mmCIF file with all atom_site columns, C-alpha atoms in Angstrom:
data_model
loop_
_atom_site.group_PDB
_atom_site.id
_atom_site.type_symbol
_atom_site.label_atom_id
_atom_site.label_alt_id
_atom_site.label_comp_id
_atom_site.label_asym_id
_atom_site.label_entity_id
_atom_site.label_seq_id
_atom_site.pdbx_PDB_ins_code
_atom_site.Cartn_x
_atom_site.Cartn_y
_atom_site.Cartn_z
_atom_site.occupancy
_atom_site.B_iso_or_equiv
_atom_site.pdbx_formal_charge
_atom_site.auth_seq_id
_atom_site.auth_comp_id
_atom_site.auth_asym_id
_atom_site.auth_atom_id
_atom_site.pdbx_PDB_model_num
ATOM 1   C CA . UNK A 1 1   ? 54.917 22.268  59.220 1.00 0.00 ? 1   UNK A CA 1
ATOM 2   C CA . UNK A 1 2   ? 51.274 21.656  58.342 1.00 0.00 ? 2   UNK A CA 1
ATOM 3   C CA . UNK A 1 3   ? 52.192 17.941  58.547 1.00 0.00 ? 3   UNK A CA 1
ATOM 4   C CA . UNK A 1 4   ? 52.948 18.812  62.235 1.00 0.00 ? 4   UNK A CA 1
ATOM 5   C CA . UNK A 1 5   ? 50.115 20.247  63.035 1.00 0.00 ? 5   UNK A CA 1
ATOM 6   C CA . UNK A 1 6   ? 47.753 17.937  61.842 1.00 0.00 ? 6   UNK A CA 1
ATOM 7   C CA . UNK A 1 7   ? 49.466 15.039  63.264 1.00 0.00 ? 7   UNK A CA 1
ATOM 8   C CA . UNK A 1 8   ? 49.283 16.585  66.889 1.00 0.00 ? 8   UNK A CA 1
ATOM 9   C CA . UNK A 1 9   ? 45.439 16.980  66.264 1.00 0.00 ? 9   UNK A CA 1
ATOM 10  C CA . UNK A 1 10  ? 45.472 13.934  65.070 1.00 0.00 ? 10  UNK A CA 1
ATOM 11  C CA . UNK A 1 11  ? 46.749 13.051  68.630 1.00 0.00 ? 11  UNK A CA 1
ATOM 12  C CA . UNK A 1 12  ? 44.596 15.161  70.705 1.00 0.00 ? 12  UNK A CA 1
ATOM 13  C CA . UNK A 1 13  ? 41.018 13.581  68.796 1.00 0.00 ? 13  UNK A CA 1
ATOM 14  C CA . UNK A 1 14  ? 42.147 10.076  69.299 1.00 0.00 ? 14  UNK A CA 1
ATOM 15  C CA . UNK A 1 15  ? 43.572 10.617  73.049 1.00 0.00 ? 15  UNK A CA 1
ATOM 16  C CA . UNK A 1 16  ? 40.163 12.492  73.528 1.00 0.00 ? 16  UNK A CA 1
ATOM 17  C CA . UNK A 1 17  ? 38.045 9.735   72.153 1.00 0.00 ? 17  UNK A CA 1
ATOM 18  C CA . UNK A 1 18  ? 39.935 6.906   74.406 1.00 0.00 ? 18  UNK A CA 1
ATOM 19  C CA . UNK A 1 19  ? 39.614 9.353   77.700 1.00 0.00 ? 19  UNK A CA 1
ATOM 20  C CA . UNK A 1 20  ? 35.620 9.388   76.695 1.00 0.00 ? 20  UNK A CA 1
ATOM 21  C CA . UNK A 1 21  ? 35.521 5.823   76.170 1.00 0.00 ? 21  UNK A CA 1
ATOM 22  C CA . UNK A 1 22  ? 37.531 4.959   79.541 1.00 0.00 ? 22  UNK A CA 1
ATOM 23  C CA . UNK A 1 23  ? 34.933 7.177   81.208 1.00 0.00 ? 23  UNK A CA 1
ATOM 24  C CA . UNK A 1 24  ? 31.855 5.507   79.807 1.00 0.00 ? 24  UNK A CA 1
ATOM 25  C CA . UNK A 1 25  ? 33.337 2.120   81.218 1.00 0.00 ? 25  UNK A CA 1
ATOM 26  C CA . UNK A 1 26  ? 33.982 3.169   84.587 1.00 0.00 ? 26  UNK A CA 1
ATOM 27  C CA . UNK A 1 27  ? 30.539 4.742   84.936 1.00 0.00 ? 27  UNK A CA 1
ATOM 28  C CA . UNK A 1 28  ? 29.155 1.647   83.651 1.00 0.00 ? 28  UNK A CA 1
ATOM 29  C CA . UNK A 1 29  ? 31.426 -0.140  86.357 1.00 0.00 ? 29  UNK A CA 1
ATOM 30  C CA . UNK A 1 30  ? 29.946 1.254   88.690 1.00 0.00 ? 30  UNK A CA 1
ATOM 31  C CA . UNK A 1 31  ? 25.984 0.542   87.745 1.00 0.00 ? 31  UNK A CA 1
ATOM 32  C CA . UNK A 1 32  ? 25.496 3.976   86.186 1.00 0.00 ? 32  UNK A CA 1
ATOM 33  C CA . UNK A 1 33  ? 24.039 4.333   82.918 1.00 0.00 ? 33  UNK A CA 1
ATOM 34  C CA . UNK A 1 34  ? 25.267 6.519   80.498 1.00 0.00 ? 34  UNK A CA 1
ATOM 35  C CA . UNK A 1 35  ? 23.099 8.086   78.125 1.00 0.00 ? 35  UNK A CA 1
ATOM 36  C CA . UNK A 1 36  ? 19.350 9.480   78.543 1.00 0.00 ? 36  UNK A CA 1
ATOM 37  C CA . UNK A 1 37  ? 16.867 8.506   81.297 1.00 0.00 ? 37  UNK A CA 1
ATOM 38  C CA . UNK A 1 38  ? 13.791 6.280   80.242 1.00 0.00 ? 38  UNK A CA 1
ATOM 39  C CA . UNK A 1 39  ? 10.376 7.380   81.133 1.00 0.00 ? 39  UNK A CA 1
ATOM 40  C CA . UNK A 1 40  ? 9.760  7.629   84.437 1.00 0.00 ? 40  UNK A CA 1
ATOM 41  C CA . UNK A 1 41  ? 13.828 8.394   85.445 1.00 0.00 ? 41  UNK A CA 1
ATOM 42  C CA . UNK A 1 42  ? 15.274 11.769  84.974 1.00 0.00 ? 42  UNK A CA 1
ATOM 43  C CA . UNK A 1 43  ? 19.270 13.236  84.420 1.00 0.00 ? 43  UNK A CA 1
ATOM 44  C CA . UNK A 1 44  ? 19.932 14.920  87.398 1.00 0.00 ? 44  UNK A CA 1
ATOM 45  C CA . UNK A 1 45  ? 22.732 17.515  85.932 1.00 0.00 ? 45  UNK A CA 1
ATOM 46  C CA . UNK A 1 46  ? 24.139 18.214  89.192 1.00 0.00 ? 46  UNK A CA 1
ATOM 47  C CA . UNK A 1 47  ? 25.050 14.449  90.244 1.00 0.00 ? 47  UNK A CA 1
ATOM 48  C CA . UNK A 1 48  ? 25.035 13.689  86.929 1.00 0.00 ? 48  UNK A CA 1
ATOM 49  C CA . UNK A 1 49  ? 23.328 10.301  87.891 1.00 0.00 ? 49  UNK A CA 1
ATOM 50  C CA . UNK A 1 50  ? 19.971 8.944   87.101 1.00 0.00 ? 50  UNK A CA 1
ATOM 51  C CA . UNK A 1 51  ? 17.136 9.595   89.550 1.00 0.00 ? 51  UNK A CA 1
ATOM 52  C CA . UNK A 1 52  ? 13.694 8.546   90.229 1.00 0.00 ? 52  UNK A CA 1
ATOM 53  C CA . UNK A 1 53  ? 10.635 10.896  88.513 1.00 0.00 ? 53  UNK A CA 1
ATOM 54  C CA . UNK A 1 54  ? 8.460  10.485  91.699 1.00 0.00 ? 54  UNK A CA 1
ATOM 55  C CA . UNK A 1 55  ? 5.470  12.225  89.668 1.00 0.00 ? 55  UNK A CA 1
ATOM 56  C CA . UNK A 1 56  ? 5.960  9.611   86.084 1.00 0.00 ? 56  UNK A CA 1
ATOM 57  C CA . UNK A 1 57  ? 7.142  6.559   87.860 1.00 0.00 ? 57  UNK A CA 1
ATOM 58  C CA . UNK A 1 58  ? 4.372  5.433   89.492 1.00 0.00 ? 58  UNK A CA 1
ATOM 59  C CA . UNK A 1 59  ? 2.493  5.592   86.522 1.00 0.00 ? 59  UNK A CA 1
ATOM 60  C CA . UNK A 1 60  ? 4.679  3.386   85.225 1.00 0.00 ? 60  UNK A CA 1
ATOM 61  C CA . UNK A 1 61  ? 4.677  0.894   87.577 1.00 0.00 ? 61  UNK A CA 1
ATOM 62  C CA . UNK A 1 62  ? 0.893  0.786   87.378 1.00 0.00 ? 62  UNK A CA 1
ATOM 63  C CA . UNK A 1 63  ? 1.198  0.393   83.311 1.00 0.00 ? 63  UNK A CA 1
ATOM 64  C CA . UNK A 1 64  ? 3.278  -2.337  83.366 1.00 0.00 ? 64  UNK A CA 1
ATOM 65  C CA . UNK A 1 65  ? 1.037  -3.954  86.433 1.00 0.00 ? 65  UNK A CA 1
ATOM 66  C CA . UNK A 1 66  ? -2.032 -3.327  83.686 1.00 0.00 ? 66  UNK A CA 1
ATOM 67  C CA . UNK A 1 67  ? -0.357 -4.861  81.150 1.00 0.00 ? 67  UNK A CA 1
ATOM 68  C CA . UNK A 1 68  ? 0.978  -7.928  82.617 1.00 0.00 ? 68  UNK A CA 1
ATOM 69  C CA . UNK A 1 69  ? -2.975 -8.557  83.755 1.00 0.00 ? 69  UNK A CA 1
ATOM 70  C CA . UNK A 1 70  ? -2.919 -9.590  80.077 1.00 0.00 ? 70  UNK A CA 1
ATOM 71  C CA . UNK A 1 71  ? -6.075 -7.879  79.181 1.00 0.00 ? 71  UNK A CA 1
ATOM 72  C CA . UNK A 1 72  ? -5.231 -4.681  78.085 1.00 0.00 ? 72  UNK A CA 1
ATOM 73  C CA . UNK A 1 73  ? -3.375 -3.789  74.721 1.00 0.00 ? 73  UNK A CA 1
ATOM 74  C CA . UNK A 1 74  ? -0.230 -1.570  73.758 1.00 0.00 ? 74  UNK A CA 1
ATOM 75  C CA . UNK A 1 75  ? -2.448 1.403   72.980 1.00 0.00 ? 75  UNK A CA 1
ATOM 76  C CA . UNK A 1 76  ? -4.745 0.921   75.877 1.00 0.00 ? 76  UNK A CA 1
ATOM 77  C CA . UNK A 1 77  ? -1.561 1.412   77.875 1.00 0.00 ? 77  UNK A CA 1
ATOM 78  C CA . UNK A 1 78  ? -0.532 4.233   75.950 1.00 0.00 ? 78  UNK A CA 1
ATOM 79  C CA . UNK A 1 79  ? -4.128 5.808   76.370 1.00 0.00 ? 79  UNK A CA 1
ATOM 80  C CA . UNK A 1 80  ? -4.033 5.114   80.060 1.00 0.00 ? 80  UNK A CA 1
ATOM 81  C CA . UNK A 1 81  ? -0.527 6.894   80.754 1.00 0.00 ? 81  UNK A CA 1
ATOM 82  C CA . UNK A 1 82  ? -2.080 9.885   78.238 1.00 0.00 ? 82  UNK A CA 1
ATOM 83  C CA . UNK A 1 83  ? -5.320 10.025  80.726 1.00 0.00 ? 83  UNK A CA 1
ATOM 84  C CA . UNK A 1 84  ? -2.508 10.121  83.535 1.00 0.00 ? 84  UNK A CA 1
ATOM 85  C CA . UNK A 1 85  ? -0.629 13.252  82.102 1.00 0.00 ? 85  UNK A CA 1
ATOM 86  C CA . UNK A 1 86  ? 2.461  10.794  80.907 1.00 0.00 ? 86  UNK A CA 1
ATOM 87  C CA . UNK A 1 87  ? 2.891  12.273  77.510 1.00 0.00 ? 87  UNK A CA 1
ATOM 88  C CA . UNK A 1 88  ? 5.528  12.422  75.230 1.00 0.00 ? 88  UNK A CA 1
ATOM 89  C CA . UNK A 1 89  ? 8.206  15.305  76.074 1.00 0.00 ? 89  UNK A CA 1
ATOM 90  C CA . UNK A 1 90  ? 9.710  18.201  73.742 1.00 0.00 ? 90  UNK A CA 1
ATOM 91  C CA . UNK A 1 91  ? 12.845 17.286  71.839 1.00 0.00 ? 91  UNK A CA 1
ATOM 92  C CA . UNK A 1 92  ? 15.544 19.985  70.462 1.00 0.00 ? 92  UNK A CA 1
ATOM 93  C CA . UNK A 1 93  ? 16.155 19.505  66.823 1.00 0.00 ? 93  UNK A CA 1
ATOM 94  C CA . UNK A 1 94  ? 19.536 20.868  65.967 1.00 0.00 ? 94  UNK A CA 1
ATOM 95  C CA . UNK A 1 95  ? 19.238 20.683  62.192 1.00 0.00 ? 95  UNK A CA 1
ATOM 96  C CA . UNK A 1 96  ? 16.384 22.768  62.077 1.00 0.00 ? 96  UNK A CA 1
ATOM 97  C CA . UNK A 1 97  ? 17.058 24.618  65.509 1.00 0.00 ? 97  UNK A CA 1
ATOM 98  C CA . UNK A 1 98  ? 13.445 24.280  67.203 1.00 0.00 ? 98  UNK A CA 1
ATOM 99  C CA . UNK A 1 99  ? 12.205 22.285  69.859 1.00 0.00 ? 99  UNK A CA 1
ATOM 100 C CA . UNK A 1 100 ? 9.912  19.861  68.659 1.00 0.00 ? 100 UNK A CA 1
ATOM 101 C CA . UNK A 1 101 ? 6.235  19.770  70.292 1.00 0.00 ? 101 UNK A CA 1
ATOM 102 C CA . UNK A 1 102 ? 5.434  17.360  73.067 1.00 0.00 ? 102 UNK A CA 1
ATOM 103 C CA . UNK A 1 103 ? 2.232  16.633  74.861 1.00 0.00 ? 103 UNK A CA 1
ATOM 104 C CA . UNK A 1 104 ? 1.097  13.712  72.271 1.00 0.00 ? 104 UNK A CA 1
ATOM 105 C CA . UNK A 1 105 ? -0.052 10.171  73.293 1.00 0.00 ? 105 UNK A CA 1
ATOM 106 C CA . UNK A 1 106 ? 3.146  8.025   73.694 1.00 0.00 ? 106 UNK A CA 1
ATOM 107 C CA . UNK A 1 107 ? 3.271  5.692   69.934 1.00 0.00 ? 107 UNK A CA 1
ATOM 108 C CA . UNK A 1 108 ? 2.624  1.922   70.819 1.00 0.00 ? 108 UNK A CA 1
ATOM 109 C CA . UNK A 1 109 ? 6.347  0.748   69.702 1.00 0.00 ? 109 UNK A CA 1
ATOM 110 C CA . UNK A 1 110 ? 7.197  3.118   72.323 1.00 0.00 ? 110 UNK A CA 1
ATOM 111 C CA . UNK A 1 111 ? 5.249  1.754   74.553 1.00 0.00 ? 111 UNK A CA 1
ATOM 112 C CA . UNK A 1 112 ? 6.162  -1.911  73.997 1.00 0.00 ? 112 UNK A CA 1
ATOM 113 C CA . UNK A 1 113 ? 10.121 -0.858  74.326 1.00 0.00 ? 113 UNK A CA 1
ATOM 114 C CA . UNK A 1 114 ? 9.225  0.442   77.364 1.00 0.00 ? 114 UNK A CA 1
ATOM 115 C CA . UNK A 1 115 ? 7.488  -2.302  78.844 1.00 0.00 ? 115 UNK A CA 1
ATOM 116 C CA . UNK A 1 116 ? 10.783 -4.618  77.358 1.00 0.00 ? 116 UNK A CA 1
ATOM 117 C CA . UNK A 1 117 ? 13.468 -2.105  79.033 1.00 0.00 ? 117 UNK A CA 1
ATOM 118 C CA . UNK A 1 118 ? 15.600 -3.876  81.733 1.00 0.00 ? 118 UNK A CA 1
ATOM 119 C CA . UNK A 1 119 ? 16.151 -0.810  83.524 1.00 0.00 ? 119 UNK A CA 1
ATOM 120 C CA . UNK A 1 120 ? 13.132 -0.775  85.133 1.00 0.00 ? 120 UNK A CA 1
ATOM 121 C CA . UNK A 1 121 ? 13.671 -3.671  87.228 1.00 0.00 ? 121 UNK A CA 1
ATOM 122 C CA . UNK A 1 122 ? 17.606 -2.727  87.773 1.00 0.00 ? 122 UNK A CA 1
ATOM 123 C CA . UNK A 1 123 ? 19.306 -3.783  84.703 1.00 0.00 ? 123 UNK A CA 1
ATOM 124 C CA . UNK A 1 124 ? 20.407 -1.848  81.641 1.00 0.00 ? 124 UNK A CA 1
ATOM 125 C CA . UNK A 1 125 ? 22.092 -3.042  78.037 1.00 0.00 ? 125 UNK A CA 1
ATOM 126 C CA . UNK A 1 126 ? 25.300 -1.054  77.192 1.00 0.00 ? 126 UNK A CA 1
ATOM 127 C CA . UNK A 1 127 ? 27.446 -2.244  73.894 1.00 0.00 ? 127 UNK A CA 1
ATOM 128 C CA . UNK A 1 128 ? 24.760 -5.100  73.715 1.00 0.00 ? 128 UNK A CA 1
ATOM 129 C CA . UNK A 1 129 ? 25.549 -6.290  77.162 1.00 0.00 ? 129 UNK A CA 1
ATOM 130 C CA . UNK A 1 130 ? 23.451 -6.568  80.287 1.00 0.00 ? 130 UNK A CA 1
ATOM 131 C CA . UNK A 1 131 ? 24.364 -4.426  83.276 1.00 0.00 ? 131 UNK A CA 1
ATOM 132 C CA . UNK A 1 132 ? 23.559 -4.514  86.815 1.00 0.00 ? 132 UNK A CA 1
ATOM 133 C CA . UNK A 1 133 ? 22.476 -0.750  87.712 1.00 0.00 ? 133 UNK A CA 1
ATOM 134 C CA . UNK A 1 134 ? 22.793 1.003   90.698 1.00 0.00 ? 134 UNK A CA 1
ATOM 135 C CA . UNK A 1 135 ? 19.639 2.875   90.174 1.00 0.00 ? 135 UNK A CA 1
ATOM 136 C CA . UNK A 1 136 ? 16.019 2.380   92.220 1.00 0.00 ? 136 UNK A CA 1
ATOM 137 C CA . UNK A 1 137 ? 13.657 0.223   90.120 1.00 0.00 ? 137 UNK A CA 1
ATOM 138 C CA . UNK A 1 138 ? 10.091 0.978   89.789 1.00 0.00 ? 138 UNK A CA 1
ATOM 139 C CA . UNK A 1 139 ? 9.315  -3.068  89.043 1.00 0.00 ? 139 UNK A CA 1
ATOM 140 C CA . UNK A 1 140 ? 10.074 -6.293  90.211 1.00 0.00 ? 140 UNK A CA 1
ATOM 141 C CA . UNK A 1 141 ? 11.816 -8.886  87.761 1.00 0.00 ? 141 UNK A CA 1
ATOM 142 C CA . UNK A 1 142 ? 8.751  -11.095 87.782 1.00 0.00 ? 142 UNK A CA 1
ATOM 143 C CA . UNK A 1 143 ? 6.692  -8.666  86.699 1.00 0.00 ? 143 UNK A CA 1
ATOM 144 C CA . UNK A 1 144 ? 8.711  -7.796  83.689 1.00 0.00 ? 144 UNK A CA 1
ATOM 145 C CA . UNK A 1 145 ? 8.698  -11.437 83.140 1.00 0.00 ? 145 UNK A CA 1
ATOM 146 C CA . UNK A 1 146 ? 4.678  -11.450 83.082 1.00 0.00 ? 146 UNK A CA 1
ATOM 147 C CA . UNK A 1 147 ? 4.911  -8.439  80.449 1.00 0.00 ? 147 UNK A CA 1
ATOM 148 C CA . UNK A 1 148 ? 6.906  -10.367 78.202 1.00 0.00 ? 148 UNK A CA 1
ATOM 149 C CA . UNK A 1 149 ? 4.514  -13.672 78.515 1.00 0.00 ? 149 UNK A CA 1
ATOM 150 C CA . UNK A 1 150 ? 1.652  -11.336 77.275 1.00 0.00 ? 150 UNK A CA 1
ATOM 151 C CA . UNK A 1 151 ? 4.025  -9.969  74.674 1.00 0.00 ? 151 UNK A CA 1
ATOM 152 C CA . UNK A 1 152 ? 5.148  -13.416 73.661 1.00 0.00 ? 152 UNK A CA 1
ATOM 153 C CA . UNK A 1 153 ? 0.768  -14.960 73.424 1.00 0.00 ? 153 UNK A CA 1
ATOM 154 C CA . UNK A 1 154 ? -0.393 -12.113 71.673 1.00 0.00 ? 154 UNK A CA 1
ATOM 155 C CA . UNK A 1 155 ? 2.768  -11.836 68.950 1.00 0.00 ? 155 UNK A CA 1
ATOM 156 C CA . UNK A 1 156 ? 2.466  -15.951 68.244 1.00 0.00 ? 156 UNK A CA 1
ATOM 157 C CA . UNK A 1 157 ? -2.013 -15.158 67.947 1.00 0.00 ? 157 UNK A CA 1
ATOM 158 C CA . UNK A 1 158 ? -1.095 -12.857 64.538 1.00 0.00 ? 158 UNK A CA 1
ATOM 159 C CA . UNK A 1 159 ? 1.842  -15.014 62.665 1.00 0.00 ? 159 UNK A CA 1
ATOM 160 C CA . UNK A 1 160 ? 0.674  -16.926 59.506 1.00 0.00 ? 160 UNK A CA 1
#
């Protein structure tokens, strides 16, 4: 009997897991990404879509304009989006059941993943694959392109 039981559990978590699944690929069908907003996007819970932050994503725009000027460095970025009131945000920590503190300057590695992030200019990566989104961009393709020249000078000035 307990043989049964388990068995039709069994069932229901694997029939579960391929519904999930089957969902995730049809959202990503159809240009939405699943998982959490970057900076400067937000989960709207009622659509359950990803929408523009009009207050963040300007400043975002304007960072990765800054950047691709070539002059200005990771943390310079990070201090300018600070200066603008785009900190880092609170984060619930189930093991330990409190919400950890935001407000702090965004890290640099943060900063460089954002400025490397697809989805800003209307792609995203989902099972390491590129997606066309369905989402508004805040940049242009070519100025992605420009960050990642700057990226590319300045990592090739520090190998040995």
């Amino acid at each position: 009997m307990l043989s049964l039981e388990f068995s039709q559990s069994k069932h229901f978590v694997d029939n579960l897991s391929e519904n999930v699944k089957r969902g995730l690929r049809i959202k990503v069908r159809r240009g939405e990404m699943p998982g959490i907003a970057p900076i400067g996007y937000i989960n709207n819970k009622n659509t359950k879509r990803i929408v523009l932050d009009r207050r963040v994503a300007p400043k975002i725009t304007e960072a990765f304009k800054l950047y691709a000027q070539g002059d200005k460095t990771m943390s310079e970025i990070s201090q300018y989006l600070y200066d603008n009131g785009v900190k880092t945000d609170g984060r619930y920590n189930k093991r330990k059941g409190a919400i950890k503190r935001g407000g702090n300057k965004i890290k640099d590695d943060r900063i460089k993943k954002i400025l490397k992030n697809p989805f800003y200019y209307g792609y995203f990566m989902y099972n390491d694959e590129l997606h066309k989104g369905e989402h508004t961009t805040i940049i242009s393709k070519s100025l992605c392109d420009k960050c990642q020249r700057v990226m590319e000078r300045r990592g090739r000035a520090h190998r040995k």
